[in-house]
XYZ file of C-alpha atoms in Angstrom:
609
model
C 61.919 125.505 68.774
C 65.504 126.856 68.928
C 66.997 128.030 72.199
C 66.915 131.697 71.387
C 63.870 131.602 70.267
C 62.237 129.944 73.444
C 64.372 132.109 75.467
C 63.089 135.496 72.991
C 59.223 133.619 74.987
C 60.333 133.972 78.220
C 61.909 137.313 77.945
C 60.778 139.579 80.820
C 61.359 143.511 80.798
C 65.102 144.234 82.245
C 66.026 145.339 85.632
C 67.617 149.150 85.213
C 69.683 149.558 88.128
C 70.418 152.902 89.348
C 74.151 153.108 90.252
C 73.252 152.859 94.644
C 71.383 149.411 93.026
C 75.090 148.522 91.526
C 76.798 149.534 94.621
C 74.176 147.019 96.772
C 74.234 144.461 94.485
C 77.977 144.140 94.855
C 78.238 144.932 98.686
C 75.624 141.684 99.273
C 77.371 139.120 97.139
C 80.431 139.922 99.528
C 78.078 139.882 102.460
C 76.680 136.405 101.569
C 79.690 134.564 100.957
C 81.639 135.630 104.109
C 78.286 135.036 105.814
C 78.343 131.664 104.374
C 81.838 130.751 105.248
C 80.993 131.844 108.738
C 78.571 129.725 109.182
C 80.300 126.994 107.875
C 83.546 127.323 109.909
C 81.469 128.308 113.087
C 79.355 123.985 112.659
C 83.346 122.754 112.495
C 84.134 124.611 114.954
C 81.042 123.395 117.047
C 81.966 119.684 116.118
C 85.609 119.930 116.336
C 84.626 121.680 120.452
C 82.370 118.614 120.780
C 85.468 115.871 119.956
C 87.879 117.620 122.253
C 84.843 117.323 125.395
C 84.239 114.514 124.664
C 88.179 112.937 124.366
C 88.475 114.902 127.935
C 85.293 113.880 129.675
C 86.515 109.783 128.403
C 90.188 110.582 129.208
C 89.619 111.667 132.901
C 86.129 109.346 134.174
C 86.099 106.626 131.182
C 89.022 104.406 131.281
C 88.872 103.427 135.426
C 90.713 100.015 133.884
C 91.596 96.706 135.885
C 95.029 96.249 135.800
C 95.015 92.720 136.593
C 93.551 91.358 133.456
C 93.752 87.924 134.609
C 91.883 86.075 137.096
C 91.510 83.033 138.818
C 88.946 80.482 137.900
C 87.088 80.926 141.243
C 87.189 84.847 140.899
C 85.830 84.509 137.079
C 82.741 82.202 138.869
C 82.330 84.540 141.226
C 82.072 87.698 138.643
C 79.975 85.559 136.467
C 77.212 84.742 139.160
C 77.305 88.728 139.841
C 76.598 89.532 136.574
C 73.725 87.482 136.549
C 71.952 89.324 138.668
C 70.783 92.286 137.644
C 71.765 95.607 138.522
C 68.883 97.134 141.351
C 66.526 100.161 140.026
C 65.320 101.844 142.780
C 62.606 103.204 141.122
C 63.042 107.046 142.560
C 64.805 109.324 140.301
C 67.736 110.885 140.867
C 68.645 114.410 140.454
C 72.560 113.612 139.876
C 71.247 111.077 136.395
C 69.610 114.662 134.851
C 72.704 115.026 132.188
C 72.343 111.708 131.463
C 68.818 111.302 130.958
C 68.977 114.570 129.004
C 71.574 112.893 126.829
C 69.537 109.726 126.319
C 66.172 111.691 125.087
C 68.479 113.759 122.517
C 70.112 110.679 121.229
C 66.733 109.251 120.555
C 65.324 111.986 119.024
C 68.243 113.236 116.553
C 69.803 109.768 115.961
C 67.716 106.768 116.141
C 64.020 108.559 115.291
C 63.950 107.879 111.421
C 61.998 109.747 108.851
C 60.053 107.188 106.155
C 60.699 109.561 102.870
C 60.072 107.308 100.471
C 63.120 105.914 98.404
C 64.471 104.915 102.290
C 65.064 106.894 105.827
C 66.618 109.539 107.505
C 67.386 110.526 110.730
C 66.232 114.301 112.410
C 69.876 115.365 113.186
C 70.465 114.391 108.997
C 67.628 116.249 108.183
C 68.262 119.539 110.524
C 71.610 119.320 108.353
C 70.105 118.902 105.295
C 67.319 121.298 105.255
C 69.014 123.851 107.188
C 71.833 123.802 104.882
C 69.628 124.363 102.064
C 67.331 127.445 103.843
C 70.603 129.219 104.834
C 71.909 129.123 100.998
C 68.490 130.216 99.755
C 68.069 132.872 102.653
C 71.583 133.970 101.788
C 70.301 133.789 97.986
C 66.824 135.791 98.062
C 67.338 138.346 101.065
C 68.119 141.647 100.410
C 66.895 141.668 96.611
C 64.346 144.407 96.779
C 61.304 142.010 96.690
C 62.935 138.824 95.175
C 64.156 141.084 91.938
C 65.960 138.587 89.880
C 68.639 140.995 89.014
C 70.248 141.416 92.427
C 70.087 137.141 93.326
C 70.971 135.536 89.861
C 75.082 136.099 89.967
C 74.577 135.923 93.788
C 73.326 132.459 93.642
C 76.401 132.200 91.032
C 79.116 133.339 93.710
C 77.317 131.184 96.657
C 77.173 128.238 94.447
C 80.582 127.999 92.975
C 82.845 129.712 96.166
C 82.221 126.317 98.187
C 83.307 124.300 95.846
C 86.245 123.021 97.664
C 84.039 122.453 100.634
C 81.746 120.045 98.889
C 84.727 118.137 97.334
C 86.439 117.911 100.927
C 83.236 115.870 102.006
C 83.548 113.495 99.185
C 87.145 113.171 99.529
C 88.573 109.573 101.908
C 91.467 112.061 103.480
C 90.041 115.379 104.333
C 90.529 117.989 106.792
C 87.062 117.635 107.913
C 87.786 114.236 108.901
C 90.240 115.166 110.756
C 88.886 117.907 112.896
C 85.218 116.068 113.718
C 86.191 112.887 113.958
C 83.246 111.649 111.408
C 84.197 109.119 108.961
C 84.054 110.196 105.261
C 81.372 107.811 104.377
C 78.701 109.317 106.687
C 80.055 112.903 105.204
C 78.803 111.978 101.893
C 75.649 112.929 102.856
C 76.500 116.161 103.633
C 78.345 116.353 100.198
C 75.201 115.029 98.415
C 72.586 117.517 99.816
C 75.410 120.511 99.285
C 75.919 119.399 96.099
C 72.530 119.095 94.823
C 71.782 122.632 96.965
C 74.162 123.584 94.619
C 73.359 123.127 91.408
C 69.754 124.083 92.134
C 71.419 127.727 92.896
C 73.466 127.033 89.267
C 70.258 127.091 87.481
C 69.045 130.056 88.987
C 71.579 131.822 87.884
C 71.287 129.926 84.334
C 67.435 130.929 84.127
C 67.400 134.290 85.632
C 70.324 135.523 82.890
C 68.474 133.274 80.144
C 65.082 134.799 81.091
C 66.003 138.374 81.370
C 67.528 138.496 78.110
C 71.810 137.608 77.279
C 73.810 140.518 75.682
C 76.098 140.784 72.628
C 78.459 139.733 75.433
C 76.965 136.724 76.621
C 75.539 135.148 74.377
C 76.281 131.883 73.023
C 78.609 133.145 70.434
C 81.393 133.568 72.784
C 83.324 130.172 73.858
C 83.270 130.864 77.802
C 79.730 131.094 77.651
C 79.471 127.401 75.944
C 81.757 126.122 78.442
C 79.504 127.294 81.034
C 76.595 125.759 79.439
C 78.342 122.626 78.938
C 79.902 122.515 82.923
C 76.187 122.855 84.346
C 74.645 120.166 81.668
C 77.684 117.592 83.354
C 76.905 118.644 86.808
C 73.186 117.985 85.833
C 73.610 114.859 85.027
C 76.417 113.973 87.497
C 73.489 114.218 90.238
C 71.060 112.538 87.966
C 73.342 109.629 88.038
C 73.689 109.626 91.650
C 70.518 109.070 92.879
C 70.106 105.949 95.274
C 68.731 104.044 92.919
C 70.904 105.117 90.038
C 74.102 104.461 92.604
C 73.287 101.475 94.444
C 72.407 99.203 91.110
C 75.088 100.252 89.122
C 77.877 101.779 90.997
C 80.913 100.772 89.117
C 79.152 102.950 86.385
C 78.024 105.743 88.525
C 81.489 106.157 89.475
C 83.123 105.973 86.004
C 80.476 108.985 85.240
C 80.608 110.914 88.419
C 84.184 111.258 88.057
C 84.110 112.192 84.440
C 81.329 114.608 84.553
C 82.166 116.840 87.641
C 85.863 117.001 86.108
C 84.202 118.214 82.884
C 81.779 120.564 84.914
C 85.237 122.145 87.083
C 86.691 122.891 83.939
C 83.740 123.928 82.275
C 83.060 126.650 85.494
C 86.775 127.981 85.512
C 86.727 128.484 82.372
C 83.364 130.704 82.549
C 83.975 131.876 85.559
C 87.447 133.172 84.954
C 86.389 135.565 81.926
C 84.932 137.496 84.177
C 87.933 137.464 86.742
C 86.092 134.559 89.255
C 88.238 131.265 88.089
C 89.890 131.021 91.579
C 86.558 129.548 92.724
C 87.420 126.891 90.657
C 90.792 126.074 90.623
C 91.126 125.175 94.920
C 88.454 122.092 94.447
C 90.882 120.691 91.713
C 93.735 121.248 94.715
C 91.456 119.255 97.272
C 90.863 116.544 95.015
C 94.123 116.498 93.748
C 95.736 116.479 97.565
C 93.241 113.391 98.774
C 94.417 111.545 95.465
C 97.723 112.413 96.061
C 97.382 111.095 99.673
C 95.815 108.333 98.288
C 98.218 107.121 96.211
C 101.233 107.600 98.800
C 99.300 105.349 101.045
C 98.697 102.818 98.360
C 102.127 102.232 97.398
C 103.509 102.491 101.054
C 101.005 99.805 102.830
C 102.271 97.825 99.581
C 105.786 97.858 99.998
C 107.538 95.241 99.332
C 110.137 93.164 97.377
C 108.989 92.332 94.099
C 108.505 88.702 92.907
C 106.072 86.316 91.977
C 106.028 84.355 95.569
C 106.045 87.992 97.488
C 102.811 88.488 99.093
C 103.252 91.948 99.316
C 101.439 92.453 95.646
C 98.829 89.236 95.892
C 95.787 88.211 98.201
C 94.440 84.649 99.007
C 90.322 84.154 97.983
C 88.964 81.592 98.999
C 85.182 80.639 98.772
C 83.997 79.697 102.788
C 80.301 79.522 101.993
C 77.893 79.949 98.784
C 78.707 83.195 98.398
C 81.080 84.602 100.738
C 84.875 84.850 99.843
C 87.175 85.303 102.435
C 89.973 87.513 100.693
C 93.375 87.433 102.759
C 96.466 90.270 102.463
C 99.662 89.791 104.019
C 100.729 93.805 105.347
C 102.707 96.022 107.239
C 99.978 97.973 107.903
C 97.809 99.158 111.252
C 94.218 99.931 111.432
C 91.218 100.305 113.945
C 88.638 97.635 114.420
C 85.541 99.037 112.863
C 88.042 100.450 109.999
C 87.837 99.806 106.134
C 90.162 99.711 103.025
C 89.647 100.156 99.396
C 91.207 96.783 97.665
C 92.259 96.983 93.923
C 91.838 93.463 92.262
C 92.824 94.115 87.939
C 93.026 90.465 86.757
C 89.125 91.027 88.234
C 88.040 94.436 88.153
C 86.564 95.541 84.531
C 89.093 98.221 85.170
C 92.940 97.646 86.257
C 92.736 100.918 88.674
C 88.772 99.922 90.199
C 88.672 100.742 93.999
C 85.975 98.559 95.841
C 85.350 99.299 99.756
C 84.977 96.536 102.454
C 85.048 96.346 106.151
C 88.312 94.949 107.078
C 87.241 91.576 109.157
C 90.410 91.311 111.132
C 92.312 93.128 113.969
C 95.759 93.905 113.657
C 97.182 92.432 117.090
C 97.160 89.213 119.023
C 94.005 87.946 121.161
C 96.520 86.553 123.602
C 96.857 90.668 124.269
C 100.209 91.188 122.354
C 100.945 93.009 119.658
C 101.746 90.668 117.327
C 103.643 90.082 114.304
C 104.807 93.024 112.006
C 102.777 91.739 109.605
C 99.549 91.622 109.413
C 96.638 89.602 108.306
C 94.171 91.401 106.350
C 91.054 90.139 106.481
C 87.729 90.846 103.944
C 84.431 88.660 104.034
C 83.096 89.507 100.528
C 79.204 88.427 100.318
C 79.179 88.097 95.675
C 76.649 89.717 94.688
C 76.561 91.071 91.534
C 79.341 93.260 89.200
C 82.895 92.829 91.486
C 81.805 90.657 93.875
C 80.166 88.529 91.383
C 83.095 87.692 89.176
C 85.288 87.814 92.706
C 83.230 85.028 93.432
C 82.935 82.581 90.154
C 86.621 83.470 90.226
C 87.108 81.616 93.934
C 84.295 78.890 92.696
C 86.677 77.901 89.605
C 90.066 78.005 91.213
C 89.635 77.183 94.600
C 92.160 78.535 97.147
C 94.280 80.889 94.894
C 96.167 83.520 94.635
C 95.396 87.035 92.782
C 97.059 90.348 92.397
C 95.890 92.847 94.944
C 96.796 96.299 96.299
C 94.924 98.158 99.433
C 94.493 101.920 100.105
C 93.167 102.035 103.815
C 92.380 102.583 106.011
C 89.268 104.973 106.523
C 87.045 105.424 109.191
C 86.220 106.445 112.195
C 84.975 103.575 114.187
C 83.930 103.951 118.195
C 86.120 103.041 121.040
C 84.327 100.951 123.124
C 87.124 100.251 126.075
C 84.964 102.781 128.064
C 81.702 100.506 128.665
C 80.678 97.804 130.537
C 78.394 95.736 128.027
C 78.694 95.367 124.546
C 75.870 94.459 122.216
C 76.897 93.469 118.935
C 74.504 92.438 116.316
C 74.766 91.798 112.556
C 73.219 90.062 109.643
C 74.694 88.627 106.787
C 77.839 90.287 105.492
C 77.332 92.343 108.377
C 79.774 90.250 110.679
C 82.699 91.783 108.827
C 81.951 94.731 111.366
C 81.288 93.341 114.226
C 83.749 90.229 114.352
C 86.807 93.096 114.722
C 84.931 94.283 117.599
C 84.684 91.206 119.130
C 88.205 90.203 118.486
C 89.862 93.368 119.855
C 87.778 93.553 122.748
C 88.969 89.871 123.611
C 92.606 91.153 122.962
C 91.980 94.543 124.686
C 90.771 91.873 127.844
C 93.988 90.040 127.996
C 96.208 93.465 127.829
C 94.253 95.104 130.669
C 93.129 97.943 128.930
C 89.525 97.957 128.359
C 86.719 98.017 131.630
C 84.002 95.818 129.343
C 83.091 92.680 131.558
C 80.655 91.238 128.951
C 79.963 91.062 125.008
C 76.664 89.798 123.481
C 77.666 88.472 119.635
C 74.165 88.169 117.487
C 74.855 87.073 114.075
C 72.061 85.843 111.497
C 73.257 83.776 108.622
C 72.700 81.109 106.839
C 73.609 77.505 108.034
C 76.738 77.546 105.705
C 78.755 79.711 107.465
C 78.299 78.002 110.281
C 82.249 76.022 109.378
C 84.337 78.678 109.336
C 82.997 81.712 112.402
C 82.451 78.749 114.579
C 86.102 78.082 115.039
C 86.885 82.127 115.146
C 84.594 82.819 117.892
C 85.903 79.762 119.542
C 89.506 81.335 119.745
C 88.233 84.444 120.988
C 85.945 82.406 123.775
C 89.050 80.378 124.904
C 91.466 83.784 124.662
C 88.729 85.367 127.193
C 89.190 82.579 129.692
C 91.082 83.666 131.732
C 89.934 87.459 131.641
C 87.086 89.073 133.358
C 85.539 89.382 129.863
C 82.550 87.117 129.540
C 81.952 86.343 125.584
C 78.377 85.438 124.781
C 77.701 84.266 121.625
C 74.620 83.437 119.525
C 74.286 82.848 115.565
C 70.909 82.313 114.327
C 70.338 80.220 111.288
C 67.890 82.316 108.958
C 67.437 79.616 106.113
C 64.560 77.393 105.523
C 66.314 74.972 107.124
C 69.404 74.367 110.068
C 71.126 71.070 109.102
C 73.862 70.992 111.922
C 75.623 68.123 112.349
C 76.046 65.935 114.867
C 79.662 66.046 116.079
C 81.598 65.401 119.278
C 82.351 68.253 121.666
C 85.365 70.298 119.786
C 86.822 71.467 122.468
C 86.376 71.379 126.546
C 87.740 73.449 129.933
C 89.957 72.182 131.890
C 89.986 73.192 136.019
C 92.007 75.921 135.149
C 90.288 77.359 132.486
C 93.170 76.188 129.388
C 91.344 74.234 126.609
C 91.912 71.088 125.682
C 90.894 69.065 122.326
C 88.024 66.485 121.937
C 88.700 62.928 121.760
C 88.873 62.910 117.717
C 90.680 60.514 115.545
C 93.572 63.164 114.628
C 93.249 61.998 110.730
C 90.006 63.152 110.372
C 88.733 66.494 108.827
C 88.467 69.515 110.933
C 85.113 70.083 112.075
C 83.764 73.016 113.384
C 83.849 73.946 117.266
C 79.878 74.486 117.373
C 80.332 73.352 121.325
C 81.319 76.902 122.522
C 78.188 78.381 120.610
C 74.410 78.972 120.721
C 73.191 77.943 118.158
C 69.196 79.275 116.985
C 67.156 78.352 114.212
C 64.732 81.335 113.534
C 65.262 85.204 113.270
C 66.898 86.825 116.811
C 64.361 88.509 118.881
C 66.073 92.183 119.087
C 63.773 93.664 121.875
C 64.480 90.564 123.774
C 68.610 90.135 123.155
C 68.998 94.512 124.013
C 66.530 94.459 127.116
C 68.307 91.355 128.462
C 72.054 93.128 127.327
C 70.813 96.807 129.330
C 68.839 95.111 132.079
C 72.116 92.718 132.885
C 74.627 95.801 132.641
C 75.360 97.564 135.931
C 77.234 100.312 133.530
C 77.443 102.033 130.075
C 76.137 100.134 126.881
C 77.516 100.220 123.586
C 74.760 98.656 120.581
C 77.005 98.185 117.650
C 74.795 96.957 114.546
C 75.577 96.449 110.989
C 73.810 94.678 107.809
C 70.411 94.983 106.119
C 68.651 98.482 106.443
C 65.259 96.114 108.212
C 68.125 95.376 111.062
C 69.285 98.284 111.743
C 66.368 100.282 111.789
C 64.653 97.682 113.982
C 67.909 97.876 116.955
C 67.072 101.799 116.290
C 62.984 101.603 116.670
C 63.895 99.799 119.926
C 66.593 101.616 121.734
C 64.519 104.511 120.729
C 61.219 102.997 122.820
C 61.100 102.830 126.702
C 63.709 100.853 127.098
C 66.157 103.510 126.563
C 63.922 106.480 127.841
C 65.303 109.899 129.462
C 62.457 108.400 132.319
C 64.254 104.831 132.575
C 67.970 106.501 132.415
C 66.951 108.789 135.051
C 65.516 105.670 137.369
C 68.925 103.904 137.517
C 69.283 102.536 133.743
C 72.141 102.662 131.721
C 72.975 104.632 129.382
C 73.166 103.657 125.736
C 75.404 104.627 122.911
C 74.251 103.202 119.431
C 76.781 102.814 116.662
C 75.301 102.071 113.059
C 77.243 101.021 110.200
C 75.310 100.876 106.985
C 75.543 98.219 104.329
C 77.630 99.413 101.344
C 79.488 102.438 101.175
C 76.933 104.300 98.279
C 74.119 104.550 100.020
């Protein structure tokens, strides 16, 4: 059956509006799109009020700092048998812990309660987003239409759908303005642009059926070219979101963002060119400014943090890979670049990448200063741990098995994100499994550096790491630096990597490395020709899964001030730290009874989910 004809089926009798119905009809779609942008700028404006209280509140009681980063041996003994004992609950609560406790119980019930639904989780503060975003734009759609007549709602839904165009491709986009002003990252945005996205093109076809249904004109039908381009920009936005489901995205991303890019470019065309017929293109036209500013933006930073004389020896345009386990590459950039810990960079690889321009995301591993609390060199090493998987990573990774230690082109566009401060807290808990370490190690690392400056009030991280025994070589040696840098700080380091393999062949080796009276470190009696082995003395060392209720209420229990839970790797992981700061443990009743308070940051595997 031909499209006319089934739409000649479905024809309904037509709406005749009298000319107060034309006058309405007109006044609401004005209505509802200021409405709409209200709303919107009012939850910026919310968030953006939320940063700056939040930036005073830390400014003027959060950064109480030691300015005498260095101590004494017997002063660091001393500390260290105080922190063993833990802080006293009194068991009676106190009136002056009420905004506290109050915070606690709202953190666990927006942040860390998740929602099973199915193809994965979500927590209630993403779902008040979600579904209230998608009830305002269908209460902004069906109100005021004289008992849901489709002739005042289907070029409403039109108008709503296309006039925030520029607001959904600002969430998608690494540099946007709403970045800026809320301090959220652009990856946890995307789910904001996803659900806006899809909430749009569900008001699209409403539009699409209600005209279909009620019959097109001599005017627009399908003779006339806008009309076909119209057709044609909602059929690419169709499948644009059918190619973005999880699913779709996480198993083959390189391809979902060939298509993505391809299709919504063909639907913005498609749209302007309908919409502007009948004198509405400049909904269009500002989301091909937006994306056109954050590539622009993009590119500048590209070619600035890869500056450099040219040549085949010059770093600037070349990485080291290397291969440091069975499937981890360790992928090194020499920069003159600055980032936060926490932060991460697109890296552009094209003797690897299918395509020479393919941006891939990773967690930068390194910090950009000293641990000895210096700045450092002006440049910088920038440091990926890659786990090879399968597409990118994959090749990334037979390339490193075949060459060994080599050298590849590279570029970098970074960085991006918005990663927490964590100077302000007393304890830091930072756990991670597998590839996951490439977010926590940073953490570790500047903390240790922040130590030595003076300039953080944390007096104890707990590192939690679960790997295989393999990896064992090279983050032994790493954490041992950062252990021996904390010395002589007030900063005590606790480390912990637990072997997750069927088996934890460790070998036997003398002590790397031992303390001196003073606190220096001095090396093991090794014959100097042999291989470097790794410094497993100044770690713990498990074999078996960590025991997360265990490692936070001994982290909380032991902290006589704020917590920070920093957790990143498999989705199990993190929704188990979640599940448990979200029990008793973290309670409004506990918090109110003398008990920390807890922050939880979570940074989620992959940058597509």
């Amino acid at each position: 059956m031909s499209w006319p004809a089934y739409v000649s089926r479905l024809h309904i009798r037509a709406y005749q509006p009298t000319a107060a119905d034309k006058v309405l009809k007109a006044t609401q779609q004005k209505k509802a799109i200021k409405e709409l942008w209200l709303i919107i700028s009012a939850i910026l404006a919310f968030l953006l009020l939320v940063r700056l209280v939040r930036f005073i509140l830390t400014s003027l009681f959060g950064r109480r700092l030691s300015h005498s980063p260095a101590c004494t041996p017997t002063e660091k003994s001393e500390k260290n048998s105080l922190e063993l004992v833990l802080p006293g609950r009194t068991g009676r609560a106190s009136w002056r812990r009420i905004p506290a406790a109050l915070a606690s119980g709202f953190r666990i019930v927006a942040f860390r309660a998740q929602v099973p639904l199915g193809i994965g989780s979500a927590s209630i503060i993403e779902l008040v987003f979600i579904c209230g975003y998608i009830a305002t734009m269908l209460s902004l759609t069906l109100t005021n239409t004289k008992d849901l007549q489709y002739w005042f709602f289907e070029d409403r839904a039109a108008h709503l759908a296309s006039c925030q165009l520029p607001f959904i491709v600002a969430l998608a986009g690494k540099n946007n303005i709403i970045s800026w002003l809320t301090g959220i990252g652009h990856e946890k945005l995307n789910i904001l642009h996803r659900a806006a996205a899809r909430t749009c093109l569900i008001l699209l076809w409403i539009h699409a059926l209600s005209r279909a249904i009620s019959g097109l004109s001599e005017r627009t039908d399908f003779s006339h070219g806008w009309m076909r381009w119209g057709a044609t920009g909602l059929v690419a936005f169709t499948l644009a979101t059918i190619l973005g489901v999880r699913f779709i995205r996480n198993a083959f991303f390189e391809f979902f963002l060939l298509t993505h890019i391809l299709l919504v470019g063909i639907f913005i065309i498609g749209g302007y060119i309908h919409a502007r017929e009948l004198g509405f293109g400049d909904y269009f036209w500002p989301a091909l400014v937006v994306w056109a500013f954050d590539r622009v933006l993009r590119t500048t930073r590209l070619v600035w943090n890869n500056r450099g004389k040219g040549g085949t020896a010059h770093e600037h345009g070349s990485a080291t890979v290397e291969l440091v386990s069975s499937d981890t590459i360790r992928m090194t950039l020499r920069r003159k670049m600055n980032w936060l810990p926490g932060q991460h960079a697109y890296v552009i690889l094209p003797t690897v990448s299918d395509m020479p321009t393919e941006a891939h995301p990773f967690t930068i591993a390194s910090i950009p200063r000293a641990l000895d609390g210096s700045d450092g060199t002006t440049e910088k090493d920038v440091v990926f741990l890659i786990r090879g998987r399968s597409g990118f990573t994959g090749r990334l990774r037979e390339h490193a098995s075949r060459h060994g230690i080599c050298r590849v082109p590279a570029f970098i566009d970074g960085p991006y994100g918005c990663p927490p401060d964590l100077t302000g807290f007393t304890t830091c808990i930072l756990v991670a499994g597998g590839s996951g370490v490439s977010y926590t190690l940073p953490l570790l690392l500047n903390l240790v550096h922040n130590a030595r400056a003076g300039s953080s009030r944390v007096r104890r991280v707990v590192f939690v790491w679960a790997a295989n025994a393999d990896h064992l070589r090279w983050i032994s040696k790493t954490l041992s630096e950062a252990i021996a840098a904390a010395q002589s700080t007030e900063l005590v380091v606790d480390p912990a990597v637990y072997i997750t393999g069927p088996t934890c062949a460790i070998p036997e080796i003398p002590r790397a490395s031992s303390a001196t009276s003073d606190g220096s470190s001095t090396p093991s009696e090794v014959d100097e020709g042999d291989k470097e082995l790794p410094l497993y003395s100044s770690l713990k060392i498990v074999h078996g899964r960590p025991s997360i209720r265990r490692i936070l209420q001994e982290g909380i229990d032991g902290s006589t001030g704020p917590v920070s839970v920093d957790v990143s790797g498999p989705s199990a992981l993190t929704q188990s730290v979640s599940h448990m700061l979200a029990s008793k443990l973290t309670s409004p009743t506990s918090v109110l009874k003398g008990a920390p308070s807890v922050i939880l940051h979570v940074e989620t595997f992959g940058m597509s989910k």
